[in-house]
Amino acid sequence: MTRHFLRDDDLSAGEQAEVLELAKRLKADRYAERPLEGPRTVAVVFDKPTLRTQVSFVTGIAELGGFPMVVDGRLARIGERESVADTARVLGRQVSAIVWRTYDQSRIEEMADYSGVPVVNALTDQFHPCQLLADLQTIAEHKGRLSEVTVSFLGDAATNMSHSYLLAGARAGMHVRVSGPDGFGPQPHFLVAAQQIAADTGGSASYLLDPHEAVDGADVVVTDTWVSMGREDEAEQRAKPFEPYAVTEKLLTEAADDAIVMHCLPAYRGKEISAEVLDGPRSVVWDEAENRLHAQKALLVWLLRQPENQPKKQPQKQPKKQRENR
């Protein structure tokens, strides 16, 4: 069965560590791996707005020796003009892998069911697993480890970033606290899944209403926009309940003295994070943004190496003369 990367817990703890170690090596030597030499084509499909995801995947695929075929999802209208399954069948016969930034998780799961090639989740409404690989790489760089690191995610805890932090952080043996207003907590089944993972890795996963409790002694403080794509009309009504969750210099005094601050961007200074913090000495957001490139390259290399993902060899036809003499 083809291996895909559709959500953070698709990788075991050992596999996650392998990908992150490879990302570290590729950051030190960007052209050390060329599995797409040929070039082999990777379809990179965008249904949602993008900057970092497009730049990092297009650059990364090219550096791996491949051709990044960017598909505008608004023109393709996958699931409207043509079914997801039929699109998957078409793409799977022509490309080596599919990267998709789309809406509901069910769409990318259907793509994986019918593609026959590795499918990578470049963001869905439920998860943002490639971002988390980059975030884990960044934390390891600045903290020297992942296991037993305490990370606090503040803001809308019902988002894909919150869910991915729970699953990926627990898989890495981290202590993950997500914190947001009442009614903006993680999906219960994702929290339970993270807690089950943490029981095996020595980490923990929790949802806390109180941002002060969440930040207390944290090694890493993470935030994201309070208004996800497609919910811009909710910005005004969200401002008041989310105010206590803003990452400010004052709130950071409750974190560990050497705490770092992360944001997957785009950031809205004066909203979910103050300008002083985002542009200050604790911020590692630019390292985080760069690491999308290295982590995603490592993921693609790892996926393409899996025995299940090796191209199937076509049977060799015998020369015509040899067939006639049989």
mmCIF file of C-alpha atoms in Angstrom:
data_model
loop_
_atom_site.group_PDB
_atom_site.id
_atom_site.type_symbol
_atom_site.label_atom_id
_atom_site.label_comp_id
_atom_site.label_asym_id
_atom_site.label_seq_id
_atom_site.Cartn_x
_atom_site.Cartn_y
_atom_site.Cartn_z
ATOM 1 C CA MET A 1 0.000 0.000 0.000
ATOM 2 C CA THR A 2 1.346 3.448 -0.964
ATOM 3 C CA ARG A 3 2.714 5.529 1.916
ATOM 4 C CA HIS A 4 1.292 9.050 2.212
ATOM 5 C CA PHE A 5 1.653 11.965 4.629
ATOM 6 C CA LEU A 6 -1.895 13.142 5.298
ATOM 7 C CA ARG A 7 -1.759 13.920 9.023
ATOM 8 C CA ASP A 8 0.956 14.223 11.631
ATOM 9 C CA ASP A 9 0.493 10.784 13.142
ATOM 10 C CA ASP A 10 1.056 9.065 9.785
ATOM 11 C CA LEU A 11 4.705 8.948 10.892
ATOM 12 C CA SER A 12 5.757 6.818 13.846
ATOM 13 C CA ALA A 13 8.085 8.381 16.413
ATOM 14 C CA GLY A 14 11.046 6.696 14.743
ATOM 15 C CA GLU A 15 9.989 7.785 11.259
ATOM 16 C CA GLN A 16 9.435 11.359 12.419
ATOM 17 C CA ALA A 17 12.964 11.372 13.875
ATOM 18 C CA GLU A 18 14.352 9.994 10.575
ATOM 19 C CA VAL A 19 12.714 12.772 8.561
ATOM 20 C CA LEU A 20 13.946 15.460 10.957
ATOM 21 C CA GLU A 21 17.502 14.101 10.903
ATOM 22 C CA LEU A 22 17.397 14.131 7.101
ATOM 23 C CA ALA A 23 16.059 17.710 7.177
ATOM 24 C CA LYS A 24 19.024 18.709 9.317
ATOM 25 C CA ARG A 25 21.410 17.148 6.794
ATOM 26 C CA LEU A 26 19.682 18.805 3.839
ATOM 27 C CA LYS A 27 19.880 22.188 5.523
ATOM 28 C CA ALA A 28 23.643 21.715 5.799
ATOM 29 C CA ASP A 29 23.923 20.469 2.193
ATOM 30 C CA ARG A 30 20.918 21.454 0.108
ATOM 31 C CA TYR A 31 21.847 19.287 -2.911
ATOM 32 C CA ALA A 32 22.825 16.108 -1.051
ATOM 33 C CA GLU A 33 19.745 14.221 -2.306
ATOM 34 C CA ARG A 34 18.445 14.112 -5.900
ATOM 35 C CA PRO A 35 15.699 11.447 -5.980
ATOM 36 C CA LEU A 36 13.700 13.369 -8.580
ATOM 37 C CA GLU A 37 16.561 13.613 -11.076
ATOM 38 C CA GLY A 38 15.308 13.166 -14.592
ATOM 39 C CA PRO A 39 13.414 15.348 -13.925
ATOM 40 C CA ARG A 40 10.484 13.509 -12.375
ATOM 41 C CA THR A 41 7.350 15.611 -11.951
ATOM 42 C CA VAL A 42 5.549 16.425 -8.714
ATOM 43 C CA ALA A 43 2.069 17.965 -8.946
ATOM 44 C CA VAL A 44 1.685 20.831 -6.461
ATOM 45 C CA VAL A 45 -1.998 21.771 -6.240
ATOM 46 C CA PHE A 46 -3.311 24.877 -4.476
ATOM 47 C CA ASP A 47 -6.972 25.393 -3.640
ATOM 48 C CA LYS A 48 -6.142 28.007 -0.983
ATOM 49 C CA PRO A 49 -3.974 31.151 -0.906
ATOM 50 C CA THR A 50 -0.287 30.434 -0.435
ATOM 51 C CA LEU A 51 3.155 31.983 -0.209
ATOM 52 C CA ARG A 52 5.525 29.948 2.011
ATOM 53 C CA THR A 53 3.993 26.617 0.976
ATOM 54 C CA GLN A 54 4.335 27.335 -2.745
ATOM 55 C CA VAL A 55 7.819 28.834 -2.500
ATOM 56 C CA SER A 56 9.179 26.041 -0.301
ATOM 57 C CA PHE A 57 7.706 23.145 -2.269
ATOM 58 C CA VAL A 58 8.583 24.557 -5.696
ATOM 59 C CA THR A 59 12.130 25.362 -4.595
ATOM 60 C CA GLY A 60 12.517 22.058 -2.786
ATOM 61 C CA ILE A 61 11.288 19.879 -5.660
ATOM 62 C CA ALA A 62 13.646 21.685 -8.055
ATOM 63 C CA GLU A 63 16.578 21.205 -5.665
ATOM 64 C CA LEU A 64 15.750 17.484 -5.484
ATOM 65 C CA GLY A 65 16.150 17.378 -9.281
ATOM 66 C CA GLY A 66 12.451 17.369 -10.127
ATOM 67 C CA PHE A 67 9.932 19.502 -11.960
ATOM 68 C CA PRO A 68 7.252 21.143 -9.778
ATOM 69 C CA MET A 69 4.056 21.293 -11.822
ATOM 70 C CA VAL A 70 1.952 23.929 -10.076
ATOM 71 C CA VAL A 71 -1.800 23.422 -10.557
ATOM 72 C CA ASP A 72 -4.240 26.246 -9.770
ATOM 73 C CA GLY A 73 -7.052 24.510 -7.922
ATOM 74 C CA ARG A 74 -9.434 27.349 -8.702
ATOM 75 C CA LEU A 75 -9.086 26.549 -12.395
ATOM 76 C CA ALA A 76 -9.063 22.775 -11.962
ATOM 77 C CA ARG A 77 -12.091 22.935 -9.617
ATOM 78 C CA ILE A 78 -11.315 19.507 -8.230
ATOM 79 C CA GLY A 79 -14.443 17.917 -6.811
ATOM 80 C CA GLU A 80 -16.714 20.200 -8.875
ATOM 81 C CA ARG A 81 -15.703 20.029 -12.507
ATOM 82 C CA GLU A 82 -14.245 16.568 -12.006
ATOM 83 C CA SER A 83 -14.352 14.226 -9.034
ATOM 84 C CA VAL A 84 -11.411 13.950 -6.632
ATOM 85 C CA ALA A 85 -11.115 10.246 -7.497
ATOM 86 C CA ASP A 86 -10.943 10.870 -11.249
ATOM 87 C CA THR A 87 -8.420 13.684 -10.763
ATOM 88 C CA ALA A 88 -6.289 11.357 -8.635
ATOM 89 C CA ARG A 89 -6.349 8.672 -11.338
ATOM 90 C CA VAL A 90 -5.242 11.182 -13.982
ATOM 91 C CA LEU A 91 -2.445 12.710 -11.902
ATOM 92 C CA GLY A 92 -1.214 9.394 -10.542
ATOM 93 C CA ARG A 93 -0.403 8.089 -14.013
ATOM 94 C CA GLN A 94 1.749 11.114 -14.882
ATOM 95 C CA VAL A 95 3.520 12.334 -11.737
ATOM 96 C CA SER A 96 5.735 10.856 -9.019
ATOM 97 C CA ALA A 97 3.931 12.516 -6.103
ATOM 98 C CA ILE A 98 1.077 14.904 -5.358
ATOM 99 C CA VAL A 99 1.194 17.826 -2.921
ATOM 100 C CA TRP A 100 -2.204 19.370 -2.173
ATOM 101 C CA ARG A 101 -3.274 22.414 -0.162
ATOM 102 C CA THR A 102 -7.024 22.079 0.135
ATOM 103 C CA TYR A 103 -10.112 22.253 2.354
ATOM 104 C CA ASP A 104 -11.624 19.303 4.208
ATOM 105 C CA GLN A 105 -9.395 16.383 5.149
ATOM 106 C CA SER A 106 -11.741 13.993 3.348
ATOM 107 C CA ARG A 107 -10.616 15.465 0.017
ATOM 108 C CA ILE A 108 -6.955 14.636 0.455
ATOM 109 C CA GLU A 109 -7.804 11.210 1.852
ATOM 110 C CA GLU A 110 -9.816 10.466 -1.288
ATOM 111 C CA MET A 111 -6.925 11.695 -3.439
ATOM 112 C CA ALA A 112 -4.627 9.269 -1.619
ATOM 113 C CA ASP A 113 -7.081 6.389 -2.061
ATOM 114 C CA TYR A 114 -7.012 6.652 -5.858
ATOM 115 C CA SER A 115 -3.671 8.233 -6.820
ATOM 116 C CA GLY A 116 -1.285 5.269 -6.629
ATOM 117 C CA VAL A 117 1.565 7.718 -5.804
ATOM 118 C CA PRO A 118 2.517 9.437 -2.518
ATOM 119 C CA VAL A 119 0.195 12.279 -1.510
ATOM 120 C CA VAL A 120 1.380 15.038 0.847
ATOM 121 C CA ASN A 121 -0.931 17.255 2.887
ATOM 122 C CA ALA A 122 0.249 20.832 2.351
ATOM 123 C CA LEU A 123 -2.641 22.046 4.580
ATOM 124 C CA THR A 124 -6.243 21.081 5.165
ATOM 125 C CA ASP A 125 -8.884 22.520 7.453
ATOM 126 C CA GLN A 126 -7.969 19.906 10.071
ATOM 127 C CA PHE A 127 -4.153 19.601 9.868
ATOM 128 C CA HIS A 128 -0.971 21.398 8.784
ATOM 129 C CA PRO A 129 1.582 18.586 9.138
ATOM 130 C CA CYS A 130 4.332 19.970 6.895
ATOM 131 C CA GLN A 131 4.393 23.139 8.978
ATOM 132 C CA LEU A 132 4.835 21.009 12.078
ATOM 133 C CA LEU A 133 7.838 19.198 10.634
ATOM 134 C CA ALA A 134 9.415 22.610 10.063
ATOM 135 C CA ASP A 135 8.429 23.735 13.556
ATOM 136 C CA LEU A 136 9.908 20.616 15.151
ATOM 137 C CA GLN A 137 13.114 21.142 13.198
ATOM 138 C CA THR A 138 13.252 24.741 14.446
ATOM 139 C CA ILE A 139 12.622 23.777 18.069
ATOM 140 C CA ALA A 140 15.319 21.090 17.914
ATOM 141 C CA GLU A 141 17.773 23.627 16.503
ATOM 142 C CA HIS A 142 17.159 26.116 19.306
ATOM 143 C CA LYS A 143 16.529 23.745 22.209
ATOM 144 C CA GLY A 144 18.836 20.883 21.280
ATOM 145 C CA ARG A 145 16.069 18.324 21.721
ATOM 146 C CA LEU A 146 12.340 17.706 21.361
ATOM 147 C CA SER A 147 11.633 15.176 24.091
ATOM 148 C CA GLU A 148 10.267 16.753 27.292
ATOM 149 C CA VAL A 149 10.178 20.268 25.786
ATOM 150 C CA THR A 150 7.035 22.162 26.865
ATOM 151 C CA VAL A 151 5.275 23.980 24.035
ATOM 152 C CA SER A 152 2.229 26.226 24.434
ATOM 153 C CA PHE A 153 -0.028 27.072 21.508
ATOM 154 C CA LEU A 154 -2.209 30.139 22.144
ATOM 155 C CA GLY A 155 -5.211 31.426 20.210
ATOM 156 C CA ASP A 156 -7.754 29.482 18.195
ATOM 157 C CA ALA A 157 -7.197 25.969 19.536
ATOM 158 C CA ALA A 158 -9.815 24.585 17.147
ATOM 159 C CA THR A 159 -7.555 25.056 14.115
ATOM 160 C CA ASN A 160 -5.342 22.833 12.008
ATOM 161 C CA MET A 161 -2.214 24.210 13.716
ATOM 162 C CA SER A 162 -3.534 23.287 17.157
ATOM 163 C CA HIS A 163 -4.456 19.778 16.008
ATOM 164 C CA SER A 164 -1.093 19.272 14.348
ATOM 165 C CA TYR A 165 0.809 20.515 17.393
ATOM 166 C CA LEU A 166 -1.081 18.036 19.552
ATOM 167 C CA LEU A 167 -0.347 15.048 17.313
ATOM 168 C CA ALA A 168 3.171 15.884 16.127
ATOM 169 C CA GLY A 169 4.295 17.226 19.491
ATOM 170 C CA ALA A 170 3.013 14.180 21.332
ATOM 171 C CA ARG A 171 4.734 11.929 18.794
ATOM 172 C CA ALA A 172 8.019 13.738 19.530
ATOM 173 C CA GLY A 173 7.596 13.235 23.297
ATOM 174 C CA MET A 174 6.838 16.901 23.972
ATOM 175 C CA HIS A 175 4.475 18.370 26.545
ATOM 176 C CA VAL A 176 1.903 20.165 24.408
ATOM 177 C CA ARG A 177 -0.565 22.654 25.855
ATOM 178 C CA VAL A 178 -3.095 24.276 23.537
ATOM 179 C CA SER A 179 -5.079 27.190 24.903
ATOM 180 C CA GLY A 180 -7.997 29.162 23.534
ATOM 181 C CA PRO A 181 -11.343 30.643 24.601
ATOM 182 C CA ASP A 182 -14.300 28.472 25.525
ATOM 183 C CA GLY A 183 -15.853 27.189 22.311
ATOM 184 C CA PHE A 184 -12.526 27.337 20.468
ATOM 185 C CA GLY A 185 -10.926 24.144 21.729
ATOM 186 C CA PRO A 186 -9.500 21.251 19.701
ATOM 187 C CA GLN A 187 -11.689 18.513 18.307
ATOM 188 C CA PRO A 188 -12.017 16.065 21.243
ATOM 189 C CA HIS A 189 -11.022 13.022 19.205
ATOM 190 C CA PHE A 190 -7.775 14.689 18.097
ATOM 191 C CA LEU A 191 -6.950 15.563 21.707
ATOM 192 C CA VAL A 192 -7.652 11.981 22.774
ATOM 193 C CA ALA A 193 -5.500 10.656 19.917
ATOM 194 C CA ALA A 194 -2.637 12.917 21.029
ATOM 195 C CA GLN A 195 -2.971 11.765 24.642
ATOM 196 C CA GLN A 196 -2.838 8.135 23.532
ATOM 197 C CA ILE A 197 0.328 8.845 21.535
ATOM 198 C CA ALA A 198 1.863 10.725 24.471
ATOM 199 C CA ALA A 199 1.295 7.752 26.757
ATOM 200 C CA ASP A 200 3.801 5.807 24.615
ATOM 201 C CA THR A 201 6.349 8.613 24.068
ATOM 202 C CA GLY A 202 6.532 10.151 27.546
ATOM 203 C CA GLY A 203 4.962 13.407 26.423
ATOM 204 C CA SER A 204 1.594 14.929 27.274
ATOM 205 C CA ALA A 205 -1.247 16.767 25.553
ATOM 206 C CA SER A 206 -3.787 19.103 27.141
ATOM 207 C CA TYR A 207 -6.305 21.850 26.424
ATOM 208 C CA LEU A 208 -6.320 24.758 28.879
ATOM 209 C CA LEU A 209 -8.709 27.704 28.974
ATOM 210 C CA ASP A 210 -6.333 29.894 30.990
ATOM 211 C CA PRO A 211 -3.508 31.321 28.810
ATOM 212 C CA HIS A 212 -1.419 32.083 31.918
ATOM 213 C CA GLU A 213 -1.568 28.455 33.006
ATOM 214 C CA ALA A 214 -0.676 27.382 29.476
ATOM 215 C CA VAL A 215 2.378 29.656 29.232
ATOM 216 C CA ASP A 216 3.698 29.023 32.745
ATOM 217 C CA GLY A 217 7.285 27.810 32.390
ATOM 218 C CA ALA A 218 6.879 26.990 28.678
ATOM 219 C CA ASP A 219 10.006 26.487 26.575
ATOM 220 C CA VAL A 220 8.229 27.395 23.342
ATOM 221 C CA VAL A 221 5.277 29.758 22.840
ATOM 222 C CA VAL A 222 3.401 29.462 19.548
ATOM 223 C CA THR A 223 0.563 31.454 18.048
ATOM 224 C CA ASP A 224 -1.257 31.839 14.756
ATOM 225 C CA THR A 225 -3.776 34.217 13.254
ATOM 226 C CA TRP A 226 -7.084 34.336 15.118
ATOM 227 C CA VAL A 227 -8.977 34.334 11.825
ATOM 228 C CA SER A 228 -8.356 31.374 9.543
ATOM 229 C CA MET A 229 -8.722 31.507 5.765
ATOM 230 C CA GLY A 230 -12.357 31.724 4.769
ATOM 231 C CA ARG A 231 -13.471 33.186 8.117
ATOM 232 C CA GLU A 232 -12.383 36.770 7.599
ATOM 233 C CA ASP A 233 -15.923 37.988 8.314
ATOM 234 C CA GLU A 234 -15.516 36.763 11.932
ATOM 235 C CA ALA A 235 -12.512 39.013 12.687
ATOM 236 C CA GLU A 236 -14.385 41.690 14.615
ATOM 237 C CA GLN A 237 -16.396 39.321 16.822
ATOM 238 C CA ARG A 238 -13.307 37.262 17.650
ATOM 239 C CA ALA A 239 -11.169 40.204 18.788
ATOM 240 C CA LYS A 240 -12.514 40.526 22.342
ATOM 241 C CA PRO A 241 -12.558 36.864 23.476
ATOM 242 C CA PHE A 242 -9.118 36.235 21.973
ATOM 243 C CA GLU A 243 -7.437 39.327 23.469
ATOM 244 C CA PRO A 244 -6.114 37.510 26.594
ATOM 245 C CA TYR A 245 -4.352 34.997 24.334
ATOM 246 C CA ALA A 246 -2.224 37.581 22.511
ATOM 247 C CA VAL A 247 1.506 36.859 22.787
ATOM 248 C CA THR A 248 2.921 40.007 24.371
ATOM 249 C CA GLU A 249 6.092 40.859 26.292
ATOM 250 C CA LYS A 250 4.047 40.829 29.495
ATOM 251 C CA LEU A 251 2.645 37.340 28.896
ATOM 252 C CA LEU A 252 6.096 36.033 27.966
ATOM 253 C CA THR A 253 7.418 36.915 31.434
ATOM 254 C CA GLU A 254 5.478 33.849 32.626
ATOM 255 C CA ALA A 255 7.276 31.505 30.204
ATOM 256 C CA ALA A 256 10.773 30.101 30.742
ATOM 257 C CA ASP A 257 13.525 32.718 30.683
ATOM 258 C CA ASP A 258 14.936 31.251 27.474
ATOM 259 C CA ALA A 259 11.577 30.602 25.790
ATOM 260 C CA ILE A 260 11.401 31.041 22.042
ATOM 261 C CA VAL A 261 8.401 32.333 20.092
ATOM 262 C CA MET A 262 7.017 30.875 16.868
ATOM 263 C CA HIS A 263 4.345 31.840 14.333
ATOM 264 C CA CYS A 264 3.674 30.046 11.032
ATOM 265 C CA LEU A 265 2.824 33.377 9.325
ATOM 266 C CA PRO A 266 1.270 35.511 7.978
ATOM 267 C CA ALA A 267 1.287 37.458 11.246
ATOM 268 C CA TYR A 268 -0.880 40.396 12.272
ATOM 269 C CA ARG A 269 1.159 42.582 14.587
ATOM 270 C CA GLY A 270 -0.926 44.036 17.387
ATOM 271 C CA LYS A 271 -3.457 41.209 17.137
ATOM 272 C CA GLU A 272 -2.354 37.669 18.044
ATOM 273 C CA ILE A 273 1.237 38.833 18.614
ATOM 274 C CA SER A 274 2.837 42.167 19.423
ATOM 275 C CA ALA A 275 5.375 43.715 17.066
ATOM 276 C CA GLU A 276 7.916 43.790 19.913
ATOM 277 C CA VAL A 277 7.697 40.027 20.310
ATOM 278 C CA LEU A 278 7.514 39.070 16.626
ATOM 279 C CA ASP A 279 10.495 41.243 15.740
ATOM 280 C CA GLY A 280 12.295 40.704 19.036
ATOM 281 C CA PRO A 281 15.189 38.463 20.136
ATOM 282 C CA ARG A 282 12.983 35.542 21.228
ATOM 283 C CA SER A 283 11.314 35.210 17.844
ATOM 284 C CA VAL A 284 12.548 32.416 15.587
ATOM 285 C CA VAL A 285 9.846 32.829 12.935
ATOM 286 C CA TRP A 286 12.275 33.406 10.065
ATOM 287 C CA ASP A 287 14.169 30.200 10.883
ATOM 288 C CA GLU A 288 10.780 28.509 11.062
ATOM 289 C CA ALA A 289 9.771 29.838 7.633
ATOM 290 C CA GLU A 290 13.070 28.720 6.061
ATOM 291 C CA ASN A 291 12.774 25.269 7.578
ATOM 292 C CA ARG A 292 9.637 24.590 5.567
ATOM 293 C CA LEU A 293 12.031 24.077 2.650
ATOM 294 C CA HIS A 294 14.355 21.635 4.380
ATOM 295 C CA ALA A 295 11.675 19.659 6.235
ATOM 296 C CA GLN A 296 9.520 19.197 3.139
ATOM 297 C CA LYS A 297 12.481 18.132 1.022
ATOM 298 C CA ALA A 298 13.335 15.569 3.684
ATOM 299 C CA LEU A 299 9.753 14.328 3.745
ATOM 300 C CA LEU A 300 9.664 13.872 -0.035
ATOM 301 C CA VAL A 301 13.006 12.053 -0.030
ATOM 302 C CA TRP A 302 11.804 9.788 2.784
ATOM 303 C CA LEU A 303 8.491 9.019 1.094
ATOM 304 C CA LEU A 304 10.084 8.275 -2.261
ATOM 305 C CA ARG A 305 12.492 5.841 -0.579
ATOM 306 C CA GLN A 306 9.745 3.725 0.966
ATOM 307 C CA PRO A 307 9.517 0.267 -0.650
ATOM 308 C CA GLU A 308 5.754 0.693 -1.106
ATOM 309 C CA ASN A 309 6.367 3.851 -3.157
ATOM 310 C CA GLN A 310 8.889 2.461 -5.643
ATOM 311 C CA PRO A 311 7.718 2.724 -9.273
ATOM 312 C CA LYS A 312 6.334 -0.549 -10.540
ATOM 313 C CA LYS A 313 8.410 -1.977 -13.375
ATOM 314 C CA GLN A 314 6.556 -2.764 -16.568
ATOM 315 C CA PRO A 315 7.136 -6.284 -17.963
ATOM 316 C CA GLN A 316 9.735 -6.291 -20.719
ATOM 317 C CA LYS A 317 8.403 -7.139 -24.171
ATOM 318 C CA GLN A 318 10.426 -9.732 -26.061
ATOM 319 C CA PRO A 319 11.887 -8.688 -29.412
ATOM 320 C CA LYS A 320 9.612 -9.602 -32.291
ATOM 321 C CA LYS A 321 12.100 -12.020 -33.878
ATOM 322 C CA GLN A 322 12.594 -13.917 -30.625
ATOM 323 C CA ARG A 323 8.828 -14.290 -30.166
ATOM 324 C CA GLU A 324 8.404 -15.702 -33.677
ATOM 325 C CA ASN A 325 11.111 -18.347 -33.105
ATOM 326 C CA ARG A 326 9.560 -19.762 -29.937
#
